[in-house]
Amino acid sequence: MNKTFATIGLAASLALPALALAPPAEARSVTLTTQLRPYGGNGAYLAIYLVDAQGRFHSTLRVAGGKAKYYSHLSAWARGRANETTRIDGITGASVGSGQTLRVSVDIADALIDAGYQIRVDTAVEDGRDNPGEISVPLTTAANGRPVSGRGYVAAFKFDM
């Protein structure tokens, strides 16, 4: 009986470190390209994020705009992000100017692709209109590389896997 427990204990002690070193779930590098329309005025703030099949916020992919005090104008993202526990410091950058393009690469878990998730983009410009959910595109292999137009500041948005 003691040999059995010793064998199980030894097997477990050897297996647990291997589990801790197991590679993370598979992910793809996805390039997000957001081309803004020429609109005049200050740089735009953008929040690019994922929602699940029910439209519930999942995670932030990228935020453009350096002053956190303006993030509340990205209202759909800000409302969803209220329950997000991760910090966004590493995924923020400068605002994007009129007519400019924001191109960033992010890693997205393979399990989210073709699983009902959507990429959404909120936009806002100081002294301009706020556009929550300006872009909503399914995170599918069929939508890969296909540009979509926004209804506000975004001339075209696409993702490439």
PDB file of C-alpha atoms in Angstrom:
ATOM      1  CA  MET A   1       0.000   0.000   0.000  1.00  0.00           C
ATOM      2  CA  ASN A   2       2.805   2.431   0.895  1.00  0.00           C
ATOM      3  CA  LYS A   3       4.560   1.583  -2.398  1.00  0.00           C
ATOM      4  CA  THR A   4       1.392   2.544  -4.299  1.00  0.00           C
ATOM      5  CA  PHE A   5       1.172   5.944  -2.593  1.00  0.00           C
ATOM      6  CA  ALA A   6       4.896   6.491  -3.093  1.00  0.00           C
ATOM      7  CA  THR A   7       4.571   5.685  -6.796  1.00  0.00           C
ATOM      8  CA  ILE A   8       1.586   8.028  -7.207  1.00  0.00           C
ATOM      9  CA  GLY A   9       3.403  10.765  -5.302  1.00  0.00           C
ATOM     10  CA  LEU A  10       6.516  10.376  -7.439  1.00  0.00           C
ATOM     11  CA  ALA A  11       4.488  10.438 -10.662  1.00  0.00           C
ATOM     12  CA  ALA A  12       2.622  13.546  -9.543  1.00  0.00           C
ATOM     13  CA  SER A  13       5.806  15.354  -8.536  1.00  0.00           C
ATOM     14  CA  LEU A  14       7.286  14.660 -11.964  1.00  0.00           C
ATOM     15  CA  ALA A  15       4.120  15.604 -13.875  1.00  0.00           C
ATOM     16  CA  LEU A  16       3.274  18.892 -12.147  1.00  0.00           C
ATOM     17  CA  PRO A  17       6.413  20.780 -13.240  1.00  0.00           C
ATOM     18  CA  ALA A  18       5.797  19.616 -16.798  1.00  0.00           C
ATOM     19  CA  LEU A  19       2.253  21.003 -16.659  1.00  0.00           C
ATOM     20  CA  ALA A  20       3.522  24.355 -15.393  1.00  0.00           C
ATOM     21  CA  LEU A  21       5.880  24.574 -18.377  1.00  0.00           C
ATOM     22  CA  ALA A  22       3.281  23.551 -20.944  1.00  0.00           C
ATOM     23  CA  PRO A  23       2.975  26.056 -23.782  1.00  0.00           C
ATOM     24  CA  PRO A  24       0.035  28.487 -23.653  1.00  0.00           C
ATOM     25  CA  ALA A  25      -3.020  27.895 -25.814  1.00  0.00           C
ATOM     26  CA  GLU A  26      -2.387  28.440 -29.507  1.00  0.00           C
ATOM     27  CA  ALA A  27      -2.730  32.018 -30.713  1.00  0.00           C
ATOM     28  CA  ARG A  28      -2.429  33.812 -34.031  1.00  0.00           C
ATOM     29  CA  SER A  29      -0.773  37.075 -34.784  1.00  0.00           C
ATOM     30  CA  VAL A  30      -3.469  39.333 -36.213  1.00  0.00           C
ATOM     31  CA  THR A  31      -2.760  42.693 -37.847  1.00  0.00           C
ATOM     32  CA  LEU A  32      -5.457  45.308 -37.262  1.00  0.00           C
ATOM     33  CA  THR A  33      -5.538  48.170 -39.784  1.00  0.00           C
ATOM     34  CA  THR A  34      -7.714  51.220 -39.168  1.00  0.00           C
ATOM     35  CA  GLN A  35      -7.703  53.981 -41.820  1.00  0.00           C
ATOM     36  CA  LEU A  36      -9.331  57.230 -40.684  1.00  0.00           C
ATOM     37  CA  ARG A  37     -11.226  59.627 -42.934  1.00  0.00           C
ATOM     38  CA  PRO A  38      -9.928  63.167 -43.259  1.00  0.00           C
ATOM     39  CA  TYR A  39     -12.120  65.024 -40.764  1.00  0.00           C
ATOM     40  CA  GLY A  40     -10.179  68.046 -39.477  1.00  0.00           C
ATOM     41  CA  GLY A  41      -9.607  68.617 -35.794  1.00  0.00           C
ATOM     42  CA  ASN A  42      -7.708  66.849 -33.077  1.00  0.00           C
ATOM     43  CA  GLY A  43      -6.461  63.284 -33.136  1.00  0.00           C
ATOM     44  CA  ALA A  44      -8.979  60.482 -32.696  1.00  0.00           C
ATOM     45  CA  TYR A  45      -9.178  58.134 -29.757  1.00  0.00           C
ATOM     46  CA  LEU A  46      -9.914  54.521 -30.667  1.00  0.00           C
ATOM     47  CA  ALA A  47     -10.665  51.421 -28.621  1.00  0.00           C
ATOM     48  CA  ILE A  48     -10.382  48.108 -30.465  1.00  0.00           C
ATOM     49  CA  TYR A  49     -11.800  45.225 -28.463  1.00  0.00           C
ATOM     50  CA  LEU A  50     -13.456  41.798 -28.594  1.00  0.00           C
ATOM     51  CA  VAL A  51     -17.015  40.883 -27.662  1.00  0.00           C
ATOM     52  CA  ASP A  52     -18.454  37.380 -27.414  1.00  0.00           C
ATOM     53  CA  ALA A  53     -21.401  35.943 -29.352  1.00  0.00           C
ATOM     54  CA  GLN A  54     -23.852  37.579 -26.922  1.00  0.00           C
ATOM     55  CA  GLY A  55     -22.212  40.987 -27.361  1.00  0.00           C
ATOM     56  CA  ARG A  56     -20.555  40.930 -23.941  1.00  0.00           C
ATOM     57  CA  PHE A  57     -17.150  42.546 -23.608  1.00  0.00           C
ATOM     58  CA  HIS A  58     -14.307  40.013 -23.698  1.00  0.00           C
ATOM     59  CA  SER A  59     -10.995  41.910 -23.854  1.00  0.00           C
ATOM     60  CA  THR A  60      -9.184  45.006 -25.065  1.00  0.00           C
ATOM     61  CA  LEU A  61      -6.911  44.599 -28.083  1.00  0.00           C
ATOM     62  CA  ARG A  62      -5.640  48.174 -28.501  1.00  0.00           C
ATOM     63  CA  VAL A  63      -6.364  51.726 -27.364  1.00  0.00           C
ATOM     64  CA  ALA A  64      -5.122  54.735 -29.342  1.00  0.00           C
ATOM     65  CA  GLY A  65      -5.019  57.960 -27.365  1.00  0.00           C
ATOM     66  CA  GLY A  66      -2.687  58.728 -24.530  1.00  0.00           C
ATOM     67  CA  LYS A  67      -4.883  60.578 -22.035  1.00  0.00           C
ATOM     68  CA  ALA A  68      -6.998  58.228 -19.929  1.00  0.00           C
ATOM     69  CA  LYS A  69      -9.365  61.048 -18.968  1.00  0.00           C
ATOM     70  CA  TYR A  70     -10.856  60.833 -22.497  1.00  0.00           C
ATOM     71  CA  TYR A  71     -11.440  57.067 -22.437  1.00  0.00           C
ATOM     72  CA  SER A  72     -14.980  57.539 -21.134  1.00  0.00           C
ATOM     73  CA  HIS A  73     -15.856  58.946 -24.588  1.00  0.00           C
ATOM     74  CA  LEU A  74     -15.196  55.458 -25.959  1.00  0.00           C
ATOM     75  CA  SER A  75     -18.391  54.562 -24.144  1.00  0.00           C
ATOM     76  CA  ALA A  76     -19.240  51.011 -25.281  1.00  0.00           C
ATOM     77  CA  TRP A  77     -15.659  49.906 -24.608  1.00  0.00           C
ATOM     78  CA  ALA A  78     -15.474  51.805 -21.297  1.00  0.00           C
ATOM     79  CA  ARG A  79     -18.763  50.291 -20.118  1.00  0.00           C
ATOM     80  CA  GLY A  80     -17.611  46.763 -20.997  1.00  0.00           C
ATOM     81  CA  ARG A  81     -14.148  47.295 -19.615  1.00  0.00           C
ATOM     82  CA  ALA A  82     -15.521  48.243 -16.198  1.00  0.00           C
ATOM     83  CA  ASN A  83     -15.232  44.568 -15.201  1.00  0.00           C
ATOM     84  CA  GLU A  84     -11.895  43.937 -16.941  1.00  0.00           C
ATOM     85  CA  THR A  85      -9.205  43.306 -14.365  1.00  0.00           C
ATOM     86  CA  THR A  86      -6.140  43.573 -16.597  1.00  0.00           C
ATOM     87  CA  ARG A  87      -4.203  46.798 -16.989  1.00  0.00           C
ATOM     88  CA  ILE A  88      -4.116  48.377 -20.444  1.00  0.00           C
ATOM     89  CA  ASP A  89      -0.777  50.165 -20.119  1.00  0.00           C
ATOM     90  CA  GLY A  90       0.976  47.882 -22.589  1.00  0.00           C
ATOM     91  CA  ILE A  91      -1.684  48.203 -25.294  1.00  0.00           C
ATOM     92  CA  THR A  92      -2.089  51.963 -25.506  1.00  0.00           C
ATOM     93  CA  GLY A  93      -0.490  54.484 -27.809  1.00  0.00           C
ATOM     94  CA  ALA A  94      -0.858  57.953 -29.257  1.00  0.00           C
ATOM     95  CA  SER A  95      -4.084  59.157 -30.815  1.00  0.00           C
ATOM     96  CA  VAL A  96      -4.495  58.852 -34.588  1.00  0.00           C
ATOM     97  CA  GLY A  97      -4.723  61.984 -36.756  1.00  0.00           C
ATOM     98  CA  SER A  98      -7.150  62.858 -39.490  1.00  0.00           C
ATOM     99  CA  GLY A  99      -6.590  60.694 -42.577  1.00  0.00           C
ATOM    100  CA  GLN A 100      -3.938  58.574 -40.848  1.00  0.00           C
ATOM    101  CA  THR A 101      -3.690  54.813 -40.459  1.00  0.00           C
ATOM    102  CA  LEU A 102      -3.238  52.832 -37.253  1.00  0.00           C
ATOM    103  CA  ARG A 103      -1.687  49.413 -37.869  1.00  0.00           C
ATOM    104  CA  VAL A 104      -0.958  47.119 -34.920  1.00  0.00           C
ATOM    105  CA  SER A 105      -0.356  43.414 -34.420  1.00  0.00           C
ATOM    106  CA  VAL A 106      -1.982  41.496 -31.590  1.00  0.00           C
ATOM    107  CA  ASP A 107      -2.163  37.842 -30.576  1.00  0.00           C
ATOM    108  CA  ILE A 108      -5.649  36.334 -30.549  1.00  0.00           C
ATOM    109  CA  ALA A 109      -6.334  32.836 -29.253  1.00  0.00           C
ATOM    110  CA  ASP A 110      -7.275  30.399 -32.011  1.00  0.00           C
ATOM    111  CA  ALA A 111     -10.252  29.286 -29.905  1.00  0.00           C
ATOM    112  CA  LEU A 112     -11.898  32.713 -30.427  1.00  0.00           C
ATOM    113  CA  ILE A 113     -11.702  32.590 -34.229  1.00  0.00           C
ATOM    114  CA  ASP A 114     -14.868  31.333 -35.941  1.00  0.00           C
ATOM    115  CA  ALA A 115     -16.476  31.029 -32.474  1.00  0.00           C
ATOM    116  CA  GLY A 116     -18.976  33.913 -32.615  1.00  0.00           C
ATOM    117  CA  TYR A 117     -16.635  36.674 -31.420  1.00  0.00           C
ATOM    118  CA  GLN A 118     -16.544  40.129 -33.005  1.00  0.00           C
ATOM    119  CA  ILE A 119     -13.942  42.861 -33.202  1.00  0.00           C
ATOM    120  CA  ARG A 120     -15.436  46.250 -32.352  1.00  0.00           C
ATOM    121  CA  VAL A 121     -14.017  49.739 -32.649  1.00  0.00           C
ATOM    122  CA  ASP A 122     -15.227  52.808 -30.734  1.00  0.00           C
ATOM    123  CA  THR A 123     -14.003  56.236 -31.853  1.00  0.00           C
ATOM    124  CA  ALA A 124     -14.105  59.750 -30.416  1.00  0.00           C
ATOM    125  CA  VAL A 125     -12.560  63.125 -31.234  1.00  0.00           C
ATOM    126  CA  GLU A 126     -12.344  66.121 -28.902  1.00  0.00           C
ATOM    127  CA  ASP A 127     -15.036  68.646 -29.900  1.00  0.00           C
ATOM    128  CA  GLY A 128     -16.384  65.988 -32.262  1.00  0.00           C
ATOM    129  CA  ARG A 129     -18.831  63.160 -32.197  1.00  0.00           C
ATOM    130  CA  ASP A 130     -18.375  59.950 -30.178  1.00  0.00           C
ATOM    131  CA  ASN A 131     -19.042  56.744 -32.133  1.00  0.00           C
ATOM    132  CA  PRO A 132     -19.520  53.725 -29.863  1.00  0.00           C
ATOM    133  CA  GLY A 133     -19.457  50.486 -31.829  1.00  0.00           C
ATOM    134  CA  GLU A 134     -18.509  52.300 -35.050  1.00  0.00           C
ATOM    135  CA  ILE A 135     -17.063  49.072 -36.435  1.00  0.00           C
ATOM    136  CA  SER A 136     -18.337  45.588 -35.696  1.00  0.00           C
ATOM    137  CA  VAL A 137     -16.820  42.764 -37.715  1.00  0.00           C
ATOM    138  CA  PRO A 138     -17.031  39.017 -37.068  1.00  0.00           C
ATOM    139  CA  LEU A 139     -13.752  37.390 -36.051  1.00  0.00           C
ATOM    140  CA  THR A 140     -13.973  34.730 -38.754  1.00  0.00           C
ATOM    141  CA  THR A 141     -11.712  33.330 -41.410  1.00  0.00           C
ATOM    142  CA  ALA A 142     -14.305  34.507 -43.976  1.00  0.00           C
ATOM    143  CA  ALA A 143     -13.949  38.142 -42.795  1.00  0.00           C
ATOM    144  CA  ASN A 144     -10.141  37.948 -42.787  1.00  0.00           C
ATOM    145  CA  GLY A 145      -8.628  40.675 -44.998  1.00  0.00           C
ATOM    146  CA  ARG A 146     -11.984  42.208 -45.965  1.00  0.00           C
ATOM    147  CA  PRO A 147     -12.214  45.945 -45.274  1.00  0.00           C
ATOM    148  CA  VAL A 148     -15.387  47.396 -43.762  1.00  0.00           C
ATOM    149  CA  SER A 149     -16.396  51.064 -43.566  1.00  0.00           C
ATOM    150  CA  GLY A 150     -17.306  52.842 -40.381  1.00  0.00           C
ATOM    151  CA  ARG A 151     -20.137  55.306 -39.913  1.00  0.00           C
ATOM    152  CA  GLY A 152     -17.993  58.005 -38.350  1.00  0.00           C
ATOM    153  CA  TYR A 153     -14.247  58.632 -38.448  1.00  0.00           C
ATOM    154  CA  VAL A 154     -13.183  55.226 -39.826  1.00  0.00           C
ATOM    155  CA  ALA A 155     -12.897  55.027 -43.609  1.00  0.00           C
ATOM    156  CA  ALA A 156     -11.835  51.355 -43.528  1.00  0.00           C
ATOM    157  CA  PHE A 157     -10.997  48.686 -40.964  1.00  0.00           C
ATOM    158  CA  LYS A 158      -9.685  45.197 -41.618  1.00  0.00           C
ATOM    159  CA  PHE A 159      -7.826  42.439 -39.872  1.00  0.00           C
ATOM    160  CA  ASP A 160      -5.321  40.025 -41.388  1.00  0.00           C
ATOM    161  CA  MET A 161      -4.452  36.640 -39.867  1.00  0.00           C
TER     162      MET A 161
END
